[in-house]
């Protein structure tokens, strides 16, 4: 029995227990959330792993990392190291975005190494294999796509980005309105090109029930890919994006009816003044299922620093209800991330997540805030180390801190004499 | 005639012209803002410099950097290098926070090197000199404080953080309610200790008119220091902070009546869910004068990464009306920033500022967003360099970008064929 069926029949699964315990909430709250679809638990039936997490309403916001091989960078050992770095830095899941090299081998390597939930984007492999075996992307068939999805599900992926919320109505809207950046989603580009050249509807939309059957069979969480996400702040909340969100909402309803766990992937480039609106539209149109966002990037003009633009947008999005933040590394818009980029990406996004968890008044996070603040007042070094989300830089600076405590300390001590501490 | 007097008598100053031109707004808008106090132009009468900027309503949000010598780190050449780095990275002003070594010499060095507005915190020098000359901070006199302020004004400082919004009523409130982090403001600590031990009211509060006369004589912008700012998210919006804001509001009214330019310094540690409220309270209680914030730090638990927590809090604050962001470097809570920290601090804060300027629909910023986004779609390398706020990392990555354009490009090209670009 999968998570949603269990939840709807009133049963508690082992995974619900783990999630309830780690989030410090009642298991009934988790069961209800899974039953309604406001919480997902990515956990493929065929894959055992150490770390289970829930994503959605009333829980800590979660962080996803990305990596994978490309055709010109077949570096499976490096991707294995990135996975380890990302897990050590505290990501809750990751996605393998491989588009080249030994895609199957890479996925299997990651599944065997990862202790957290793992996702993928099957259309990449289907598209790349069509190019390799049939000479071009356009020759890819509907069966190619679904067979790849089933293969990846059988391998054990816990969630999949599937670009099913893309159809001719949306493409015609895009063509009519125009855009600064057209289609920037890779999966969205694959499918748009395929649809227009073949003059056929998107198989993932047209044969959505076929997709749901696979998701359900393996209990894979369907992450409805944001095929036409804005690639520039200027394109945010345009007609095509909203139509995409409405189609995603219709498909979400069908997924929920079939007992398939589902979340919605979101942008992308979103100016600060659109963030609240974007989240509230998604929640309303998509039946309050979790929102998994790529960013948001709050400005377009900071290539090399998109870990920061993403932390800004992600924190604000979380405040208004985003549930799951995909990391951005400094390499976004520049190239593939190296190991240090991966680490920086997870750290930056986790800091945004912590800011959100405070605003959500999550007790265990508030306790750490309190502890580190008291430790500062009391010059308690160990207390600061124990409660820092990333204590390394603090530890490395201890020598300097001790050196500069003269004037500040004298003044503080004068003042502190007169206060009850705490 | 100083800026505010000129504005109120309907005159346009050269500085108003420069600000209007650089902000691309009508000079009458600037004049009105200065007259009402919603805009300040920090420009000491006695100091000429290259770069004039306005701060306040309807303008780009601005970024301030901090540095200065401490008693154990008398490194004037290094501070000179930091100043240059901060200006190159695009700060609009900076403050000299020196608390040791040759404080006068350091200030004069910075004033001669800086092309942007320069601020300071005279109570530091007054306090340090009391310790040096009289053996302890408590021996500092009211005259010591005001003479230091006048000396620094005569040297040419354009704005000063003055902790005048601190009185016994606030201190008694603090003692009654308690706090996780008591007083974390250095100036606030100096004065709190002084007041309690001497059993005398804060001279900067009690003799506020004396302060206003100096500010007015040199046209120094009074930045009302946040003496009791929360040093932990748990202390945000407590009774003492709100009382401090109310006292700041009363003093602001008196400053405006006397024709003194004024802004309010704000926290500090502020959780995301308090940011809007904090800004709206400041604007309401302090007669809509500019809000100059130190952060906001959206979480307490990320020492070593407070440039990121500050960018998160600063961007969100800007969205709701903060006017001036003081940078946070990775060294916050660790020690004094080194040169690389200064650069990282300015860059991170500028990125937050750009995100705010987009949300404010500032035309020149929107144009750059559009240009870089179009340049991305068109693979226009020079267009991306020209419009990036910090193009160095992009430039350094060009070799990698060219290497990985195969699969992605093929798909994009297939899709792009069918779209009108733009």
PDB file of C-alpha atoms in Angstrom, chain A residues 71-72 99 128 131 136-138 171 174-175 178-184 186 189-190 192-194 196-197 231-233 269 271-273 276 298-305 307-309 311-312 315-316 319-320 330 333-336 343 347-348 351-352 354-356 358-359 361 368-370 372-374 376-377 387-390 393-394 397 401 403-404 406-408 410-412 414-415 417-422, chain B residues 71-72 99 128 131 136-138 171 174-175 178-184 186 189-190 192-194 196-197 231-233 269 271-273 276 298-305 307-309 311-312 315-316 319-320 330 333-336 343 347-348 351-352 354-356 358-359 361 368-370 372-374 376-377 387-390 393-394 397 401 403-404 406-408 410-412 414-415 417-422:
ATOM      1  CA  UNK A  71      27.838  14.737 -22.250  1.00  0.00           C
ATOM      2  CA  UNK A  72      31.041  16.718 -21.983  1.00  0.00           C
ATOM      3  CA  UNK A  99      22.121  14.482 -19.709  1.00  0.00           C
ATOM      4  CA  UNK A 128      19.225  12.416 -25.154  1.00  0.00           C
ATOM      5  CA  UNK A 131      19.313  12.050 -30.293  1.00  0.00           C
ATOM      6  CA  UNK A 136      17.291  13.735 -33.356  1.00  0.00           C
ATOM      7  CA  UNK A 137      15.018  14.687 -30.532  1.00  0.00           C
ATOM      8  CA  UNK A 138      11.957  14.844 -32.745  1.00  0.00           C
ATOM      9  CA  UNK A 171       2.353  27.227 -26.444  1.00  0.00           C
ATOM     10  CA  UNK A 174       3.407  32.021 -25.548  1.00  0.00           C
ATOM     11  CA  UNK A 175       3.613  32.582 -29.285  1.00  0.00           C
ATOM     12  CA  UNK A 178       5.999  36.783 -26.669  1.00  0.00           C
ATOM     13  CA  UNK A 179       8.472  36.780 -23.851  1.00  0.00           C
ATOM     14  CA  UNK A 180      11.852  38.172 -22.969  1.00  0.00           C
ATOM     15  CA  UNK A 181      13.299  34.700 -22.491  1.00  0.00           C
ATOM     16  CA  UNK A 182      10.876  32.322 -24.261  1.00  0.00           C
ATOM     17  CA  UNK A 183      11.288  28.795 -22.844  1.00  0.00           C
ATOM     18  CA  UNK A 184      14.196  28.325 -20.435  1.00  0.00           C
ATOM     19  CA  UNK A 186      15.268  22.287 -20.531  1.00  0.00           C
ATOM     20  CA  UNK A 189      12.283  23.117 -24.537  1.00  0.00           C
ATOM     21  CA  UNK A 190      12.594  19.440 -25.449  1.00  0.00           C
ATOM     22  CA  UNK A 192       7.970  22.311 -27.077  1.00  0.00           C
ATOM     23  CA  UNK A 193      10.267  21.544 -29.984  1.00  0.00           C
ATOM     24  CA  UNK A 194       8.922  17.999 -30.206  1.00  0.00           C
ATOM     25  CA  UNK A 196       5.666  21.836 -32.731  1.00  0.00           C
ATOM     26  CA  UNK A 197       7.689  19.784 -35.174  1.00  0.00           C
ATOM     27  CA  UNK A 231      13.543  32.908 -17.180  1.00  0.00           C
ATOM     28  CA  UNK A 232      13.609  36.619 -16.427  1.00  0.00           C
ATOM     29  CA  UNK A 233      11.928  38.743 -13.793  1.00  0.00           C
ATOM     30  CA  UNK A 269      13.080  34.351 -11.878  1.00  0.00           C
ATOM     31  CA  UNK A 271      10.825  39.794  -8.551  1.00  0.00           C
ATOM     32  CA  UNK A 272      10.269  40.382  -4.837  1.00  0.00           C
ATOM     33  CA  UNK A 273       6.959  42.097  -5.464  1.00  0.00           C
ATOM     34  CA  UNK A 276       3.598  36.450  -2.436  1.00  0.00           C
ATOM     35  CA  UNK A 298      15.037  37.897  -7.064  1.00  0.00           C
ATOM     36  CA  UNK A 299      17.211  39.558  -9.710  1.00  0.00           C
ATOM     37  CA  UNK A 300      18.586  38.590 -13.122  1.00  0.00           C
ATOM     38  CA  UNK A 301      21.784  40.607 -13.035  1.00  0.00           C
ATOM     39  CA  UNK A 302      23.959  38.776 -10.547  1.00  0.00           C
ATOM     40  CA  UNK A 303      25.495  35.823 -12.412  1.00  0.00           C
ATOM     41  CA  UNK A 304      28.130  34.299 -10.148  1.00  0.00           C
ATOM     42  CA  UNK A 305      26.107  35.148  -7.044  1.00  0.00           C
ATOM     43  CA  UNK A 307      23.189  31.457  -4.422  1.00  0.00           C
ATOM     44  CA  UNK A 308      22.469  34.843  -2.819  1.00  0.00           C
ATOM     45  CA  UNK A 309      19.674  35.938  -5.165  1.00  0.00           C
ATOM     46  CA  UNK A 311      18.436  32.736  -0.816  1.00  0.00           C
ATOM     47  CA  UNK A 312      16.666  36.091  -0.910  1.00  0.00           C
ATOM     48  CA  UNK A 315      13.292  32.888   2.107  1.00  0.00           C
ATOM     49  CA  UNK A 316      10.547  35.266   1.112  1.00  0.00           C
ATOM     50  CA  UNK A 319       7.422  32.951   4.412  1.00  0.00           C
ATOM     51  CA  UNK A 320       4.339  32.820   2.198  1.00  0.00           C
ATOM     52  CA  UNK A 330      27.162  30.420  -7.636  1.00  0.00           C
ATOM     53  CA  UNK A 333      23.962  30.913 -15.426  1.00  0.00           C
ATOM     54  CA  UNK A 334      27.685  30.143 -15.655  1.00  0.00           C
ATOM     55  CA  UNK A 335      28.064  26.397 -16.060  1.00  0.00           C
ATOM     56  CA  UNK A 336      27.985  23.161 -14.111  1.00  0.00           C
ATOM     57  CA  UNK A 343      28.576  23.160  -0.857  1.00  0.00           C
ATOM     58  CA  UNK A 347      24.612  26.265   2.714  1.00  0.00           C
ATOM     59  CA  UNK A 348      23.021  29.394   1.225  1.00  0.00           C
ATOM     60  CA  UNK A 351      20.260  29.519   5.690  1.00  0.00           C
ATOM     61  CA  UNK A 352      17.201  30.782   3.795  1.00  0.00           C
ATOM     62  CA  UNK A 354      16.345  28.391   8.671  1.00  0.00           C
ATOM     63  CA  UNK A 355      15.055  31.964   8.332  1.00  0.00           C
ATOM     64  CA  UNK A 356      11.745  30.544   7.145  1.00  0.00           C
ATOM     65  CA  UNK A 358      11.975  30.764  12.505  1.00  0.00           C
ATOM     66  CA  UNK A 359       9.156  32.735  10.915  1.00  0.00           C
ATOM     67  CA  UNK A 361       7.852  29.313  14.748  1.00  0.00           C
ATOM     68  CA  UNK A 368      18.671  26.943  18.584  1.00  0.00           C
ATOM     69  CA  UNK A 369      18.227  30.664  17.940  1.00  0.00           C
ATOM     70  CA  UNK A 370      17.747  31.217  21.635  1.00  0.00           C
ATOM     71  CA  UNK A 372      23.178  30.674  20.253  1.00  0.00           C
ATOM     72  CA  UNK A 373      22.044  34.155  21.284  1.00  0.00           C
ATOM     73  CA  UNK A 374      22.484  33.348  24.970  1.00  0.00           C
ATOM     74  CA  UNK A 376      26.919  35.022  22.565  1.00  0.00           C
ATOM     75  CA  UNK A 377      25.957  37.093  25.574  1.00  0.00           C
ATOM     76  CA  UNK A 387      23.983  25.804  17.812  1.00  0.00           C
ATOM     77  CA  UNK A 388      25.520  27.306  14.664  1.00  0.00           C
ATOM     78  CA  UNK A 389      24.086  25.794  11.521  1.00  0.00           C
ATOM     79  CA  UNK A 390      27.609  25.817  10.017  1.00  0.00           C
ATOM     80  CA  UNK A 393      33.961  29.598  10.107  1.00  0.00           C
ATOM     81  CA  UNK A 394      33.161  30.479  13.689  1.00  0.00           C
ATOM     82  CA  UNK A 397      37.841  32.699  13.801  1.00  0.00           C
ATOM     83  CA  UNK A 401      37.598  36.905  18.421  1.00  0.00           C
ATOM     84  CA  UNK A 403      42.072  39.198  20.337  1.00  0.00           C
ATOM     85  CA  UNK A 404      39.551  41.970  20.031  1.00  0.00           C
ATOM     86  CA  UNK A 406      39.012  44.792  25.012  1.00  0.00           C
ATOM     87  CA  UNK A 407      37.047  48.011  24.510  1.00  0.00           C
ATOM     88  CA  UNK A 408      33.833  46.297  23.543  1.00  0.00           C
ATOM     89  CA  UNK A 410      34.749  46.883  28.981  1.00  0.00           C
ATOM     90  CA  UNK A 411      31.686  48.769  27.829  1.00  0.00           C
ATOM     91  CA  UNK A 412      29.529  45.667  27.755  1.00  0.00           C
ATOM     92  CA  UNK A 414      29.795  48.143  32.556  1.00  0.00           C
ATOM     93  CA  UNK A 415      26.341  47.880  31.057  1.00  0.00           C
ATOM     94  CA  UNK A 417      26.384  44.809  35.631  1.00  0.00           C
ATOM     95  CA  UNK A 418      23.047  46.567  35.705  1.00  0.00           C
ATOM     96  CA  UNK A 419      21.001  43.995  33.901  1.00  0.00           C
ATOM     97  CA  UNK A 420      19.535  40.727  34.897  1.00  0.00           C
ATOM     98  CA  UNK A 421      20.802  38.399  32.225  1.00  0.00           C
ATOM     99  CA  UNK A 422      17.968  36.733  30.328  1.00  0.00           C
TER     100      UNK A 422
ATOM    101  CA  UNK B  71      42.860  49.224  19.588  1.00  0.00           C
ATOM    102  CA  UNK B  72      44.468  45.932  18.711  1.00  0.00           C
ATOM    103  CA  UNK B  99      37.687  52.524  18.456  1.00  0.00           C
ATOM    104  CA  UNK B 128      37.624  55.439  24.288  1.00  0.00           C
ATOM    105  CA  UNK B 131      39.049  55.364  29.228  1.00  0.00           C
ATOM    106  CA  UNK B 136      37.235  54.768  32.780  1.00  0.00           C
ATOM    107  CA  UNK B 137      34.212  55.287  30.629  1.00  0.00           C
ATOM    108  CA  UNK B 138      32.105  56.567  33.484  1.00  0.00           C
ATOM    109  CA  UNK B 171      16.384  51.296  30.464  1.00  0.00           C
ATOM    110  CA  UNK B 174      14.590  46.720  29.659  1.00  0.00           C
ATOM    111  CA  UNK B 175      15.342  45.879  33.272  1.00  0.00           C
ATOM    112  CA  UNK B 178      14.563  41.239  30.441  1.00  0.00           C
ATOM    113  CA  UNK B 179      15.961  40.152  27.149  1.00  0.00           C
ATOM    114  CA  UNK B 180      17.832  37.275  25.593  1.00  0.00           C
ATOM    115  CA  UNK B 181      20.703  39.547  24.558  1.00  0.00           C
ATOM    116  CA  UNK B 182      20.318  42.703  26.694  1.00  0.00           C
ATOM    117  CA  UNK B 183      22.123  45.623  24.974  1.00  0.00           C
ATOM    118  CA  UNK B 184      24.208  44.681  21.941  1.00  0.00           C
ATOM    119  CA  UNK B 186      28.221  49.306  21.364  1.00  0.00           C
ATOM    120  CA  UNK B 189      26.252  49.844  25.993  1.00  0.00           C
ATOM    121  CA  UNK B 190      28.600  52.795  26.566  1.00  0.00           C
ATOM    122  CA  UNK B 192      23.697  52.580  29.424  1.00  0.00           C
ATOM    123  CA  UNK B 193      26.671  51.907  31.658  1.00  0.00           C
ATOM    124  CA  UNK B 194      27.410  55.619  31.928  1.00  0.00           C
ATOM    125  CA  UNK B 196      23.359  53.818  35.418  1.00  0.00           C
ATOM    126  CA  UNK B 197      26.642  54.389  37.172  1.00  0.00           C
ATOM    127  CA  UNK B 231      20.569  41.314  19.228  1.00  0.00           C
ATOM    128  CA  UNK B 232      18.551  38.148  18.732  1.00  0.00           C
ATOM    129  CA  UNK B 233      15.463  37.346  16.702  1.00  0.00           C
ATOM    130  CA  UNK B 269      18.211  40.661  14.302  1.00  0.00           C
ATOM    131  CA  UNK B 271      12.792  37.365  11.947  1.00  0.00           C
ATOM    132  CA  UNK B 272      11.142  37.374   8.523  1.00  0.00           C
ATOM    133  CA  UNK B 273       7.671  37.564  10.020  1.00  0.00           C
ATOM    134  CA  UNK B 276       7.068  44.320   7.474  1.00  0.00           C
ATOM    135  CA  UNK B 298      16.888  36.928   9.394  1.00  0.00           C
ATOM    136  CA  UNK B 299      18.452  34.218  11.550  1.00  0.00           C
ATOM    137  CA  UNK B 300      20.893  34.121  14.486  1.00  0.00           C
ATOM    138  CA  UNK B 301      22.468  30.762  13.780  1.00  0.00           C
ATOM    139  CA  UNK B 302      24.633  31.391  10.738  1.00  0.00           C
ATOM    140  CA  UNK B 303      27.857  33.006  12.001  1.00  0.00           C
ATOM    141  CA  UNK B 304      30.285  33.118   9.090  1.00  0.00           C
ATOM    142  CA  UNK B 305      27.452  33.624   6.611  1.00  0.00           C
ATOM    143  CA  UNK B 307      26.296  38.451   4.513  1.00  0.00           C
ATOM    144  CA  UNK B 308      23.599  36.018   3.342  1.00  0.00           C
ATOM    145  CA  UNK B 309      21.279  36.356   6.333  1.00  0.00           C
ATOM    146  CA  UNK B 311      20.871  40.026   2.211  1.00  0.00           C
ATOM    147  CA  UNK B 312      17.714  38.040   2.934  1.00  0.00           C
ATOM    148  CA  UNK B 315      15.861  42.722   0.594  1.00  0.00           C
ATOM    149  CA  UNK B 316      12.605  42.018   2.332  1.00  0.00           C
ATOM    150  CA  UNK B 319      10.421  45.816  -0.274  1.00  0.00           C
ATOM    151  CA  UNK B 320       8.461  47.355   2.586  1.00  0.00           C
ATOM    152  CA  UNK B 330      30.878  37.098   6.613  1.00  0.00           C
ATOM    153  CA  UNK B 333      29.813  37.809  14.967  1.00  0.00           C
ATOM    154  CA  UNK B 334      33.332  36.542  14.251  1.00  0.00           C
ATOM    155  CA  UNK B 335      35.656  39.552  14.310  1.00  0.00           C
ATOM    156  CA  UNK B 336      36.795  42.474  12.216  1.00  0.00           C
ATOM    157  CA  UNK B 343      34.135  43.036  -0.768  1.00  0.00           C
ATOM    158  CA  UNK B 347      28.455  42.646  -3.091  1.00  0.00           C
ATOM    159  CA  UNK B 348      25.898  40.677  -1.068  1.00  0.00           C
ATOM    160  CA  UNK B 351      22.494  42.264  -4.739  1.00  0.00           C
ATOM    161  CA  UNK B 352      19.768  42.631  -2.105  1.00  0.00           C
ATOM    162  CA  UNK B 354      19.128  45.430  -6.792  1.00  0.00           C
ATOM    163  CA  UNK B 355      16.324  43.012  -5.934  1.00  0.00           C
ATOM    164  CA  UNK B 356      14.584  45.846  -4.092  1.00  0.00           C
ATOM    165  CA  UNK B 358      13.408  45.888  -9.337  1.00  0.00           C
ATOM    166  CA  UNK B 359      10.443  45.551  -7.000  1.00  0.00           C
ATOM    167  CA  UNK B 361      10.211  49.392 -10.637  1.00  0.00           C
ATOM    168  CA  UNK B 368      19.463  46.148 -17.059  1.00  0.00           C
ATOM    169  CA  UNK B 369      17.343  43.155 -16.066  1.00  0.00           C
ATOM    170  CA  UNK B 370      15.803  43.147 -19.510  1.00  0.00           C
ATOM    171  CA  UNK B 372      20.894  40.742 -19.481  1.00  0.00           C
ATOM    172  CA  UNK B 373      17.943  38.424 -19.977  1.00  0.00           C
ATOM    173  CA  UNK B 374      17.842  39.138 -23.710  1.00  0.00           C
ATOM    174  CA  UNK B 376      21.223  35.263 -22.312  1.00  0.00           C
ATOM    175  CA  UNK B 377      18.671  34.166 -24.874  1.00  0.00           C
ATOM    176  CA  UNK B 387      24.624  44.350 -17.613  1.00  0.00           C
ATOM    177  CA  UNK B 388      25.854  42.078 -14.818  1.00  0.00           C
ATOM    178  CA  UNK B 389      26.198  43.900 -11.540  1.00  0.00           C
ATOM    179  CA  UNK B 390      29.447  41.988 -10.888  1.00  0.00           C
ATOM    180  CA  UNK B 393      32.738  35.508 -12.222  1.00  0.00           C
ATOM    181  CA  UNK B 394      30.791  35.396 -15.459  1.00  0.00           C
ATOM    182  CA  UNK B 397      33.493  31.114 -16.498  1.00  0.00           C
ATOM    183  CA  UNK B 401      30.081  27.938 -20.691  1.00  0.00           C
ATOM    184  CA  UNK B 403      32.204  23.812 -23.429  1.00  0.00           C
ATOM    185  CA  UNK B 404      28.772  22.706 -22.380  1.00  0.00           C
ATOM    186  CA  UNK B 406      25.725  20.840 -26.894  1.00  0.00           C
ATOM    187  CA  UNK B 407      22.570  19.043 -25.756  1.00  0.00           C
ATOM    188  CA  UNK B 408      21.016  22.069 -24.155  1.00  0.00           C
ATOM    189  CA  UNK B 410      20.171  21.499 -29.607  1.00  0.00           C
ATOM    190  CA  UNK B 411      16.944  21.388 -27.624  1.00  0.00           C
ATOM    191  CA  UNK B 412      16.786  25.134 -27.248  1.00  0.00           C
ATOM    192  CA  UNK B 414      14.605  23.231 -31.819  1.00  0.00           C
ATOM    193  CA  UNK B 415      12.236  25.119 -29.584  1.00  0.00           C
ATOM    194  CA  UNK B 417      12.770  28.039 -34.224  1.00  0.00           C
ATOM    195  CA  UNK B 418       9.095  28.247 -33.431  1.00  0.00           C
ATOM    196  CA  UNK B 419       9.113  31.366 -31.354  1.00  0.00           C
ATOM    197  CA  UNK B 420       9.310  34.981 -32.194  1.00  0.00           C
ATOM    198  CA  UNK B 421      12.180  36.157 -30.054  1.00  0.00           C
ATOM    199  CA  UNK B 422      11.106  38.876 -27.630  1.00  0.00           C
TER     200      UNK B 422
END
